[in-house]
Coordinates of C-alpha atoms in Angstrom, one line a residue:
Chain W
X228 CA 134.9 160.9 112.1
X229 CA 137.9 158.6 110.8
X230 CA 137.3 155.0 109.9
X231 CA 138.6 151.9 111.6
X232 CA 140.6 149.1 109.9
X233 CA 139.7 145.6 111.6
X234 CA 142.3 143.1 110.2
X235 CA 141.9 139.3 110.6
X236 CA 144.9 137.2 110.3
X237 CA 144.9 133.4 111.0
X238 CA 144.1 129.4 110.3
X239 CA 140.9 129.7 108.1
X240 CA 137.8 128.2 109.1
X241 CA 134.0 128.1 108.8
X242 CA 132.5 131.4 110.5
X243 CA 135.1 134.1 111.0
X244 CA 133.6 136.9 109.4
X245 CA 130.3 135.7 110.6
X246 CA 131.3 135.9 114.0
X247 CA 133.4 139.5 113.3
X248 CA 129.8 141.0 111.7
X249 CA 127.9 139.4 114.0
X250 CA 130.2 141.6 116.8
X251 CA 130.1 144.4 114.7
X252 CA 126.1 144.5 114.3
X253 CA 125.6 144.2 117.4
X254 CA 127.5 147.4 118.5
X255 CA 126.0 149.2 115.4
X256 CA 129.1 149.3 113.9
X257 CA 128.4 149.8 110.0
X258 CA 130.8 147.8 107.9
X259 CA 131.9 149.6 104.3
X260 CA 134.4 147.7 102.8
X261 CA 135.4 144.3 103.1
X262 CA 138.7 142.7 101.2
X263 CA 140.0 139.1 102.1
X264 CA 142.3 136.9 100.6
X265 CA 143.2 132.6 101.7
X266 CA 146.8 131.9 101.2
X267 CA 147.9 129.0 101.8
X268 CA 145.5 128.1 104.1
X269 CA 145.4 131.4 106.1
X270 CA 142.5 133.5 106.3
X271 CA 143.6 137.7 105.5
X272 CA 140.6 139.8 105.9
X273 CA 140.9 143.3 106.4
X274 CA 137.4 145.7 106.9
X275 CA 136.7 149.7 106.7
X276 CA 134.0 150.1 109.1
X277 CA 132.6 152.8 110.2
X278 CA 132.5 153.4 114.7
X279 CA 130.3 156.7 114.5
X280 CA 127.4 155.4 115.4
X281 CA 128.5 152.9 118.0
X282 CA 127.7 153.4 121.8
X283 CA 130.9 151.5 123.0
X284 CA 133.7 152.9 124.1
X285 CA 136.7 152.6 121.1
X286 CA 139.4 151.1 123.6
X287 CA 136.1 148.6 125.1
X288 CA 135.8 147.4 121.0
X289 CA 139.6 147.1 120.6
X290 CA 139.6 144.6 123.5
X291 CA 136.4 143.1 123.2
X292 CA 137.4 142.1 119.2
X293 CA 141.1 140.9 120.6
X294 CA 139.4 138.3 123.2
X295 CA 137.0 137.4 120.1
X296 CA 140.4 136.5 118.0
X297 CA 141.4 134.4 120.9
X298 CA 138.5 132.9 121.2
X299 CA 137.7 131.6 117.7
X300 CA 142.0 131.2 117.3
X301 CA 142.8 134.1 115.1
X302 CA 144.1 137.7 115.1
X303 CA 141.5 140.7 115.3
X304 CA 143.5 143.7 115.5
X305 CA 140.8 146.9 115.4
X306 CA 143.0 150.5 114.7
X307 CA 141.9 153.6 113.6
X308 CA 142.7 154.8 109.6
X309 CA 145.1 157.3 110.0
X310 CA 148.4 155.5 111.0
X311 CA 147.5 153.7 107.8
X312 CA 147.0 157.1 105.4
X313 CA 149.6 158.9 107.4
X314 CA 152.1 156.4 107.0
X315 CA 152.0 155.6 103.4
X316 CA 150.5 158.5 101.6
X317 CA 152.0 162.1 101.4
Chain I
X135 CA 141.7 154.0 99.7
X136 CA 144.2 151.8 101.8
X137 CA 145.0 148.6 101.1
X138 CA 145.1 145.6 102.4
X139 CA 149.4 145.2 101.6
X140 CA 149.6 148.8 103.1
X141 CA 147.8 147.7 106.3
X142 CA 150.1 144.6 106.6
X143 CA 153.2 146.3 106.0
X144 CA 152.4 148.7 109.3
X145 CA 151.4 146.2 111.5
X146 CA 154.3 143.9 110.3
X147 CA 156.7 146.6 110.9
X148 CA 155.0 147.1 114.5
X149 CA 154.7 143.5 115.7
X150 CA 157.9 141.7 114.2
X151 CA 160.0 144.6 113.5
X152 CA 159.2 146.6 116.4
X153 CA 158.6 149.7 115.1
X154 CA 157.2 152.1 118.3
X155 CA 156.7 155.4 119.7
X156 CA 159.9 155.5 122.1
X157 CA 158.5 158.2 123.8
X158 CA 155.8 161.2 125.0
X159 CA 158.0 163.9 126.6
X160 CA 155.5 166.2 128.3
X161 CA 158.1 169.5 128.5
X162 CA 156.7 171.9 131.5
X163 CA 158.0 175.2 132.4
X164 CA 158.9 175.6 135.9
X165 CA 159.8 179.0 136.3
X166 CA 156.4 180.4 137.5
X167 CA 156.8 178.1 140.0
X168 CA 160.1 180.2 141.7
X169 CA 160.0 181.3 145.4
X170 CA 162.4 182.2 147.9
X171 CA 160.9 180.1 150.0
X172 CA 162.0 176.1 149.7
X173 CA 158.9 174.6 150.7
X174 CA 156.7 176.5 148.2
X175 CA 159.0 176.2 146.0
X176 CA 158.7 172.4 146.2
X177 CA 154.7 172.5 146.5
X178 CA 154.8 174.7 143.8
X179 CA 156.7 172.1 141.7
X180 CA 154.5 169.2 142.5
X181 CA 151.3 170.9 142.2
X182 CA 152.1 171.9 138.5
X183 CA 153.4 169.1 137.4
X184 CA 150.4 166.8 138.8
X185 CA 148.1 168.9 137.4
X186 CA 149.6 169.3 133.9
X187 CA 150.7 165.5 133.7
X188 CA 147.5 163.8 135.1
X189 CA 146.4 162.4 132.1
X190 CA 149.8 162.1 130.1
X191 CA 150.1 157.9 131.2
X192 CA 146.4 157.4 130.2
X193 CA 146.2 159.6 127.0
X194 CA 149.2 157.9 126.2
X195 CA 147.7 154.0 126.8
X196 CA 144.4 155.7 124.7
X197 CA 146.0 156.6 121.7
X198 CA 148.2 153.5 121.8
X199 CA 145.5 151.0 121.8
X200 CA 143.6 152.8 119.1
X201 CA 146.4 153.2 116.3
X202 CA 147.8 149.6 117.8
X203 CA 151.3 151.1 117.9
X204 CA 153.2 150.8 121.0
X205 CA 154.1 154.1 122.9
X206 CA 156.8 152.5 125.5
X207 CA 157.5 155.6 127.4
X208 CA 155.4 158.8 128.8
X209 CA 157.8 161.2 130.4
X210 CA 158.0 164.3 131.7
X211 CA 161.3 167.0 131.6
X212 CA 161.0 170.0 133.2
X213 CA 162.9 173.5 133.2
X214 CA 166.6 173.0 134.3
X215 CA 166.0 173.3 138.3
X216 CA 169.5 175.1 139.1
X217 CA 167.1 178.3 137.4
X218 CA 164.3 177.2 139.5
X219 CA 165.6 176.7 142.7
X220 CA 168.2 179.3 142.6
X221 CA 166.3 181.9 144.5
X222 CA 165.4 178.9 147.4
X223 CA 168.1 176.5 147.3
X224 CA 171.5 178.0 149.7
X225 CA 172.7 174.5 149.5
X226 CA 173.3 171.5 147.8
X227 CA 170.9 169.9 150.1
X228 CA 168.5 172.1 149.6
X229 CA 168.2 170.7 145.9
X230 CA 168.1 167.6 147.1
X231 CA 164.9 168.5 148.1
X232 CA 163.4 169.3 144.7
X233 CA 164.8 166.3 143.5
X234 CA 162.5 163.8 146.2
X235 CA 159.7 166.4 145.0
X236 CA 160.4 165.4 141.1
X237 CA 160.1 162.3 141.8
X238 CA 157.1 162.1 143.7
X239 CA 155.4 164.1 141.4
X240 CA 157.0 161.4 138.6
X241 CA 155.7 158.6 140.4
X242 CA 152.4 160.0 141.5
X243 CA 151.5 161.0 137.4
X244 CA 152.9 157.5 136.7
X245 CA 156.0 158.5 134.4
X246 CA 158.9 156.6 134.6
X247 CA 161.8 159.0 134.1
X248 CA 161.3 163.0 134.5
X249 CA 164.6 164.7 133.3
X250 CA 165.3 168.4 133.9
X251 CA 167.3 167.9 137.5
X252 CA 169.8 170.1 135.0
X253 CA 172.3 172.8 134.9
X254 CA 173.7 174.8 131.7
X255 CA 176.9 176.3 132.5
X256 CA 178.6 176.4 129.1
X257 CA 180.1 179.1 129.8
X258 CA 180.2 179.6 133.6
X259 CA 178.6 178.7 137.1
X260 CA 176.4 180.6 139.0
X261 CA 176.4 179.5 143.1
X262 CA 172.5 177.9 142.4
X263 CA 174.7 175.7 139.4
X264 CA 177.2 174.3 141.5
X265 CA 175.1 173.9 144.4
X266 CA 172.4 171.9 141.8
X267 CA 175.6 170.1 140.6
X268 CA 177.1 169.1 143.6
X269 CA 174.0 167.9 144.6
X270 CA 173.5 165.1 142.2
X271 CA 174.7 162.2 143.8
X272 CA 173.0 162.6 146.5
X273 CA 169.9 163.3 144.3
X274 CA 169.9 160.2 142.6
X275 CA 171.1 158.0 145.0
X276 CA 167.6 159.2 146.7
X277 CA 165.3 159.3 143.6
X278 CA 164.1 156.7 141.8
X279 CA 163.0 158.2 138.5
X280 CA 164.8 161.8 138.6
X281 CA 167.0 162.3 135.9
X282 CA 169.8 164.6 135.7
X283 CA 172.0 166.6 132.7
X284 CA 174.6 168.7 132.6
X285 CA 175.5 171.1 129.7
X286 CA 179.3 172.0 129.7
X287 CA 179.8 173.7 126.4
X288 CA 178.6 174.6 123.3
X289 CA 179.6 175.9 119.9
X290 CA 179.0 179.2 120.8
X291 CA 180.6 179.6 123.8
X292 CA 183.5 177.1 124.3
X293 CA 184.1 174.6 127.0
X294 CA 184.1 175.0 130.3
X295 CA 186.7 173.1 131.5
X296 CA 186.1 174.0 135.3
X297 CA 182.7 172.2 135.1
X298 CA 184.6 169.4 132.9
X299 CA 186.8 168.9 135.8
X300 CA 183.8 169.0 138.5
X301 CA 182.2 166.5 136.4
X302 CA 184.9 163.7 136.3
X303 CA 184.4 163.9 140.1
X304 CA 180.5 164.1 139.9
X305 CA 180.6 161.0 138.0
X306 CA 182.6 159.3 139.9
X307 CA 180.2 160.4 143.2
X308 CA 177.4 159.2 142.0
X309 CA 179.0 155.8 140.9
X310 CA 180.2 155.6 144.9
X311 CA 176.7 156.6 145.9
X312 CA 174.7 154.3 144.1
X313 CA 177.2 151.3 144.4
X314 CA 174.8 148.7 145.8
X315 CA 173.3 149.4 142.8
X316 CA 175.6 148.7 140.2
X317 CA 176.5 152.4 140.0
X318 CA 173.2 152.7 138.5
X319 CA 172.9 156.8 139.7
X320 CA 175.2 157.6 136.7
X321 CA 173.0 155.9 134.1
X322 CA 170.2 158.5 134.9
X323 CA 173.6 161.3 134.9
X324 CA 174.1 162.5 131.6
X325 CA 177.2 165.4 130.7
X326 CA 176.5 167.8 127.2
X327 CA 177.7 170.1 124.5
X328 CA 175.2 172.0 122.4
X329 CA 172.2 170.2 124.3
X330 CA 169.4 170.7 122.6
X331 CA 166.1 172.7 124.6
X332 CA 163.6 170.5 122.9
X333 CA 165.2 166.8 123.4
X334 CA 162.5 164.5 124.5
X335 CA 164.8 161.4 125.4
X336 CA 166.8 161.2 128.6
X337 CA 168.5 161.0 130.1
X338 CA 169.5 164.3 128.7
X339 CA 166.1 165.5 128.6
X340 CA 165.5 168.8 130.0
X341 CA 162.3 172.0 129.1
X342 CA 164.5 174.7 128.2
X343 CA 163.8 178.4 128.7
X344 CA 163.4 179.1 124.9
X345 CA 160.4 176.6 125.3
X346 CA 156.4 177.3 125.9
X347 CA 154.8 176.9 129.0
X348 CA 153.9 173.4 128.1
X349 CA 154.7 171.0 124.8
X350 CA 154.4 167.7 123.8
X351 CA 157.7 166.4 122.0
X352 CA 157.6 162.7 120.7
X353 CA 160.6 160.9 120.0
X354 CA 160.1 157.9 117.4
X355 CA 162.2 154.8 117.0
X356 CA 163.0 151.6 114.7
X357 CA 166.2 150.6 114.3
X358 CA 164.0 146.7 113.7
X359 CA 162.2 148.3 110.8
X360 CA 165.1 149.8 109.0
X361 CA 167.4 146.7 109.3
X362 CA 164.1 144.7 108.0
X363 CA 164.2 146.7 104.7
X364 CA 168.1 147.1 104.5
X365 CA 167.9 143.0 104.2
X366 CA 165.9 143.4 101.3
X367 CA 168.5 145.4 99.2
X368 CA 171.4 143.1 100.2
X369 CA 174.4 143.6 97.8
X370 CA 172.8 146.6 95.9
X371 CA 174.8 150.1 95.8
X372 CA 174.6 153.3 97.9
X373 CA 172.5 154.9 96.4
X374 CA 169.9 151.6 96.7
X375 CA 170.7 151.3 100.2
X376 CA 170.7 155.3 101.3
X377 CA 167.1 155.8 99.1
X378 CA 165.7 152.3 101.2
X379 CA 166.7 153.7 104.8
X380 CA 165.3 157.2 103.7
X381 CA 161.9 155.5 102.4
X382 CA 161.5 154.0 105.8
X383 CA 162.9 156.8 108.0
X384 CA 159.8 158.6 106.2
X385 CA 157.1 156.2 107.5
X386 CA 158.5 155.7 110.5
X387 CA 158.4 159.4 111.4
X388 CA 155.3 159.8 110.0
X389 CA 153.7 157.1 112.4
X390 CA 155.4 159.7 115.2
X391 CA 153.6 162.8 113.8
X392 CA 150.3 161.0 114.2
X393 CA 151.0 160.1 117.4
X394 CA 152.7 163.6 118.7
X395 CA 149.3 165.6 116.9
X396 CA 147.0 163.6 118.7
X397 CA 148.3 164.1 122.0
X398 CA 148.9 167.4 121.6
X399 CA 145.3 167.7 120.7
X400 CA 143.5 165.4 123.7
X401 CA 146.2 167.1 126.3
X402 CA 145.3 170.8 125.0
X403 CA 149.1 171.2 125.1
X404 CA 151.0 172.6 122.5
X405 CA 152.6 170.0 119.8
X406 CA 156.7 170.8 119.6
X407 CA 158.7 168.8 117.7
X408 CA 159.3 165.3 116.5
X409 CA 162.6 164.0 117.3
X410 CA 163.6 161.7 114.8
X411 CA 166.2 159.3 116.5
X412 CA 167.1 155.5 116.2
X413 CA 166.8 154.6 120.0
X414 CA 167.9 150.8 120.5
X415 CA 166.3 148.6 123.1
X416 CA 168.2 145.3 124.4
X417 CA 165.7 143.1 123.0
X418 CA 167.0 141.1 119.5
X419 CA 165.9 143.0 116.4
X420 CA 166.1 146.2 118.0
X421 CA 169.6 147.0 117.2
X422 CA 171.7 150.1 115.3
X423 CA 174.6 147.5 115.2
X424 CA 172.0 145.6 113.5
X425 CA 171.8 148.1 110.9
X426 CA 175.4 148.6 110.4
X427 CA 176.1 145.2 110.2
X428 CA 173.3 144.5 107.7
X429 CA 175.1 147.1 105.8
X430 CA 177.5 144.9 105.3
X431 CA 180.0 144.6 108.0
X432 CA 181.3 142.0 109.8
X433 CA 181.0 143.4 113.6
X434 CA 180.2 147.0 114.1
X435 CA 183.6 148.6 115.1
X436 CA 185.1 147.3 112.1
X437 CA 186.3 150.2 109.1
X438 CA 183.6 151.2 107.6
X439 CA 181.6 151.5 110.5
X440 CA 181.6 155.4 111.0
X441 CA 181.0 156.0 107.1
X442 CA 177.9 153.4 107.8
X443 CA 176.7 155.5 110.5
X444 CA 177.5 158.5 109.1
X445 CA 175.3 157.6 105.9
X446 CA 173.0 156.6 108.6
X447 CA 172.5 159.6 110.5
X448 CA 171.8 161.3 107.5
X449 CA 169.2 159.2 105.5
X450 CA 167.1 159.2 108.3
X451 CA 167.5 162.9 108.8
X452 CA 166.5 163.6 105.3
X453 CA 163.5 160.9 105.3
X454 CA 162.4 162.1 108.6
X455 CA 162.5 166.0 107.5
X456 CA 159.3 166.0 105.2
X457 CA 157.4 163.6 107.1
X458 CA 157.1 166.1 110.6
X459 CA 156.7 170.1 110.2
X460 CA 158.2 170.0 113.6
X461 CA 161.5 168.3 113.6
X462 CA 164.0 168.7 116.5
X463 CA 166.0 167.2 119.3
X464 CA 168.8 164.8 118.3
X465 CA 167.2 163.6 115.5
X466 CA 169.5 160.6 114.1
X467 CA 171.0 157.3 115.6
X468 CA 171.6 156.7 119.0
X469 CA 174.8 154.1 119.8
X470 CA 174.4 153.4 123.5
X471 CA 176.4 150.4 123.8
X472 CA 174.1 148.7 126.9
X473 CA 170.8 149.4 125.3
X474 CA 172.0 147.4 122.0
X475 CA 172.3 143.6 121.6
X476 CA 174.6 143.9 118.4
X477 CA 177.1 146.8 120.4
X478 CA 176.7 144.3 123.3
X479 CA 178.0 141.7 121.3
X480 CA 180.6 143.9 119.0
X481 CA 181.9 144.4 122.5
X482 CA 182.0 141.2 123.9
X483 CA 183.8 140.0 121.0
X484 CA 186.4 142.9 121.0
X485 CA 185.4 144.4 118.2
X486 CA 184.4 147.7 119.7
X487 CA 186.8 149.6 121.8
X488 CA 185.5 153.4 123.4
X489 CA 188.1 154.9 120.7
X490 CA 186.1 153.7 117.9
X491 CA 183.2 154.7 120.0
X492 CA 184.3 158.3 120.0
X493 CA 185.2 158.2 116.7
X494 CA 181.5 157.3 115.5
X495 CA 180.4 160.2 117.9
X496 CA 181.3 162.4 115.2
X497 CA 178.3 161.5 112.9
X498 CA 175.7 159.9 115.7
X499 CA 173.0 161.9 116.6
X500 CA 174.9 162.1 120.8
X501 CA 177.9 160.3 122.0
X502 CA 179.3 157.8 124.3
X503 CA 176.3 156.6 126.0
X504 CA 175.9 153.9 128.4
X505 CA 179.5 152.9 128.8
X506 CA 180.1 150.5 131.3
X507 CA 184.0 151.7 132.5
X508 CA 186.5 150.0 135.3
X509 CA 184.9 151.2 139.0
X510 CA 188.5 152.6 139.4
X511 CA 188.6 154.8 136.9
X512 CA 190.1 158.1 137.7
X513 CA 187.7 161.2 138.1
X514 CA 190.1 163.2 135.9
X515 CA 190.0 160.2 132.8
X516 CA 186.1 160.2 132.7
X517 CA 186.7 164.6 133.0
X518 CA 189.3 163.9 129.5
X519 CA 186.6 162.1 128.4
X520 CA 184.1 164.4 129.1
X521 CA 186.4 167.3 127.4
X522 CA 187.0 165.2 124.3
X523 CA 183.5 164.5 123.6
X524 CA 182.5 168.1 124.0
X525 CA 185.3 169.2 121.8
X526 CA 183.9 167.1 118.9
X527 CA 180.8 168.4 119.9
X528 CA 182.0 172.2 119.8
X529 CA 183.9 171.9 116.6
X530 CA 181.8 170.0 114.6
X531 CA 178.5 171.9 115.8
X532 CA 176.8 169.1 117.1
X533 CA 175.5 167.3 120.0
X534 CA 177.4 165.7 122.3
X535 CA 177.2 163.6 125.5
X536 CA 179.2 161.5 127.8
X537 CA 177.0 159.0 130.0
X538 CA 179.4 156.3 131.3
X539 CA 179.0 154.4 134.3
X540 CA 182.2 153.2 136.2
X541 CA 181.5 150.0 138.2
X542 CA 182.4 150.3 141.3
X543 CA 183.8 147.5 142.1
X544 CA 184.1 145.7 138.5
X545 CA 186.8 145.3 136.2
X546 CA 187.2 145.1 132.6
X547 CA 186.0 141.6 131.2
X548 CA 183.0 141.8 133.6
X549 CA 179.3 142.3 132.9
X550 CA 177.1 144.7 134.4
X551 CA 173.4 144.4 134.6
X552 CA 171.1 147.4 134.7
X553 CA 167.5 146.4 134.1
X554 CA 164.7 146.7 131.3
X555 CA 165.2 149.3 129.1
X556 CA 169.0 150.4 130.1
X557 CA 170.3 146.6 129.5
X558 CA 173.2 145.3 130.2
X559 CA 176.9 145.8 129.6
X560 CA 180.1 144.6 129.6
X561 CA 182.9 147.0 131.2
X562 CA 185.0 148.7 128.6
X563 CA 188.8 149.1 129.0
X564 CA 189.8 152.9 129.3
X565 CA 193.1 154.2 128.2
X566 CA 194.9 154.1 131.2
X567 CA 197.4 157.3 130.9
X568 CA 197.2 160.6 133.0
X569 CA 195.1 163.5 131.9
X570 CA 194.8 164.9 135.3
X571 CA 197.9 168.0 134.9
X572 CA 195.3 168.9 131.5
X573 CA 192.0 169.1 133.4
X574 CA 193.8 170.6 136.0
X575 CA 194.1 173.5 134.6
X576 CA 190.4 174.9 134.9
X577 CA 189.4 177.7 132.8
X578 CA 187.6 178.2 129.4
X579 CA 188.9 176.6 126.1
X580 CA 187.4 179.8 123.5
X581 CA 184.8 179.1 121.5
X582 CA 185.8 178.3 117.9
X583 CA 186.6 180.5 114.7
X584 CA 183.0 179.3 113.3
X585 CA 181.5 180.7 116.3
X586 CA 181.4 184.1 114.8
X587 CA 178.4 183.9 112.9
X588 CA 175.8 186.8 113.3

């Protein structure tokens, strides 16, 4: 099974990646990596998780994380690892 | 492991470069479908396209939301129909028939063109080719999504110049028939050399015979992404600026191969080839004038400009190459002139005139495409047209193709507006002086000298 990238781009404040995990937990999605940066104010965060053991349908998590984004004002993009490996590795 | 400046660099090239998937090209093979008998021939047509394309359009959407890149068009082409409906078709109106039947079965799969409404007489006609090509206006005057190609030469065998001829007037036809329209019939019309079998773009897009039963060809695009990282090596040399569009061409066809494997593999259909072209769109930062101007010209149409494209063409075949097992198609840059903002523009401000066009035909990936031309444009001009094209085509052992739509109606200096993805465009002056005693002449120009290759 390939992993997912979830990316979070946007105005930082308190609770994002609370409210992500929170999403995330509660679809049994296991998280595996986390990386974030704050530049300049914006919030960067981009997680390896792990969709295997979820019962949700992959297209029902894409849009169910974008209307998440919009709701706490940021960008939660959810996309599947190999357009990332294929693209920049040989 | 990827990183976080890896996973920004994709989804910046996607959402403010617009890198995409311009298209799934579901190719089917008609010819089990062949009766004697019109009407099923036709329910033969529809049944196997519906059944084979059902869940193209929603594949498609799947594999787009889950990789987040955009696939703008899911298409199906289809085995040239003057071989299909040869054995049923005694008229031109009976091909007419099969052309309503393509498009239903386009409309009811939920594709938005389905090429293949074709003939290839490079080297002569059979009755079922003429009928088929006699039929076209009328076929897309009465289709909405039908497209239609017609191959009139190739390396191998020469030009036919009686189907050059026929052409001019075909052209000109389906300009009259689709008036109301703004001639729009002859932007889904599409006249070849050397067409490729395997060419998932139309409106040249046809299954040819050499193909499977079924494949899935994916044509990728980003003119946006290329001109993005051109403007980072402003000023450098060639060999900077070439090793930059190569780079890119790389990822970008990679990002195609992902998509094309995956489809293959949910459809159960065969994965063909990857064709690695520049396809414009009309929206800003879309643009292969884009490119060529970044390179450091002033207006595409300038000098320079076909040594631009030329270096083009070439970079992103050679980046493309290792990044698909399967390359085919056109593979290189498209130069449609209504489908581009910046060849819009290089127009408008009479920079661009169709002889430079045809000159950078030479070294595109196809030819003069989307040409807006005066409505009274002669049938035999657009036929020298046609014949010029295809001798560049023939000689240099390369694609070719004439789509040009004369306006009825409008005049040089006017614009012409055709919707969403085919733009707009400004009508071009042609030359005005008589061809018509040449393509009068019918016949066969010979193949060339380098034709003799076995």
């Amino acid at each position: 099974m390939s992993k997912t990238i979830i990316t979070v781009v946007g105005k930082d404040t308190v609770g994002i990646i609370a409210k992500v995990c929170t999403y995330l937990a509660d679809n049994q999605v296991n998280v595996e990596d986390i990386s974030q940066t704050i530049v300049q104010g914006y919030f960067n965060m981009m997680m390896i998780v792990d969709t295997s053991g979820s019962t949700k349908p992959y297209a029902g998590m894409v849009t169910e994380l974008d209307e998440l984004g919009d709701a706490i004002g940021v960008r939660i993009r959810c996309q599947r690892e190999d357009i990332f490996t294929k693209m920049h590795r040989i | 492991m990827v990183t976080i400046l890896e996973v920004n660099e994709t989804n910046k090239m996607i959402e403010q470069e617009k890198l995409d998937v311009r298209t799934i090209t579901l190719g089917i093979s008609l010819l089990d479908c062949c009766d004697s008998d019109l009407d099923a021939l036709n329910r033969n047509i529809y049944d196997k396209i519906t059944r084979l394309a059902k869940d193209l359009v929603s594949t498609g959407r799947e594999i787009e939301l889950e990789y987040g890149i955009p696939i703008v068009n899911k298409r199906i082409s289809v085995t040239p129909i003057a071989l299909v409906g040869g054995r049923a078709c005694r008229s031109p109106e009976d091909f007419v028939e099969i052309a309503k039947t393509l498009d239903r079965a386009a409309r009811d799969t939920g594709v938005n063109f389905l090429g293949g409404y074709s003939a290839i007489v490079s080297k002569g006609m059979t009755p079922a080719d003429e009928a088929l090509i006699r039929s076209i206006p009328a076929a897309l005057s009465s289709t909405e999504r039908v497209c239609s190609s017609v191959n009139i030469g190739s390396t191998k065998t020469g030009i036919n110049m009686d189907a050059v001829k026929l052409m001019g007037e075909i052209v000109r036809e389906t300009a009259e028939a689709t008036k109301e329209n703004n001639s729009l019939g002859c932007a889904k019309l599409v006249v070849l050399c050397n067409a490729p079998d395997d060419n998932p773009f139309m409106a040249g897009a046809f299954h040819g015979v050499s193909e499977a039963d079924a494949v899935i060809n994916v044509g990728v695009s980003g003119p946006g992404v290329i001109k993005h990282a051109l403007e980072g090596v402003r000023g450098k040399n060639f060999e900077i600026l070439c090793e930059t569009v190569k780079r890119t061409a790389f990822k970008v066809t990679r990002a195609g191969q992902l998509v094309a494997q995956e489809a293959s593999e949910r459809l159960g259909i065969p994965f063909g080839i990857v064709d690695l072209s520049l396809a414009p769109t009309p929206s800003v930062g879309d643009s292969v004038a884009g490119i060529l101007e970044e390179m450091g010209l002033e207006s595409v149409g300038a000098p320079g400009t076909t040594a631009a494209l030329a270096l083009l063409n070439d970079q992103v075949k050679k980046g493309g190459i290792m990044a698909s097992s399967f390359v085919g198609g056109l593979s290189g840059a498209f130069i449609p002139v209504s489908e581009d903002q910046g060849m819009i523009d290089a127009v408008n401000r009479g920079a661009l005139t169709l002889e430079k066009l045809e000159a950078m035909t030479c070294v595109c990936s196809v030819g003069l495409d989307m040409i807006a031309i005066p409505g009274d444009t002669p049938a035999s001009t657009i036929s020298g047209i046609i014949a010029d094209e295809a001798a560049i085509g023939m000689i240099n052992n390369k694609t070719t193709a004439v789509r040009l739509i004369p306006v009825i109606g409008k005049d040089v200096g006017e614009t012409v507006e055709f919707g969403g993805l085919l733009g707009h465009a400004p009508v071009q002056q042609v030359n005005r002086f008589c061809c018509a005693d040449f393509i009068n002449r019918g016949g066969r120009i010979p193949a060339p000298i380098h034709s003799f290759k076995n």
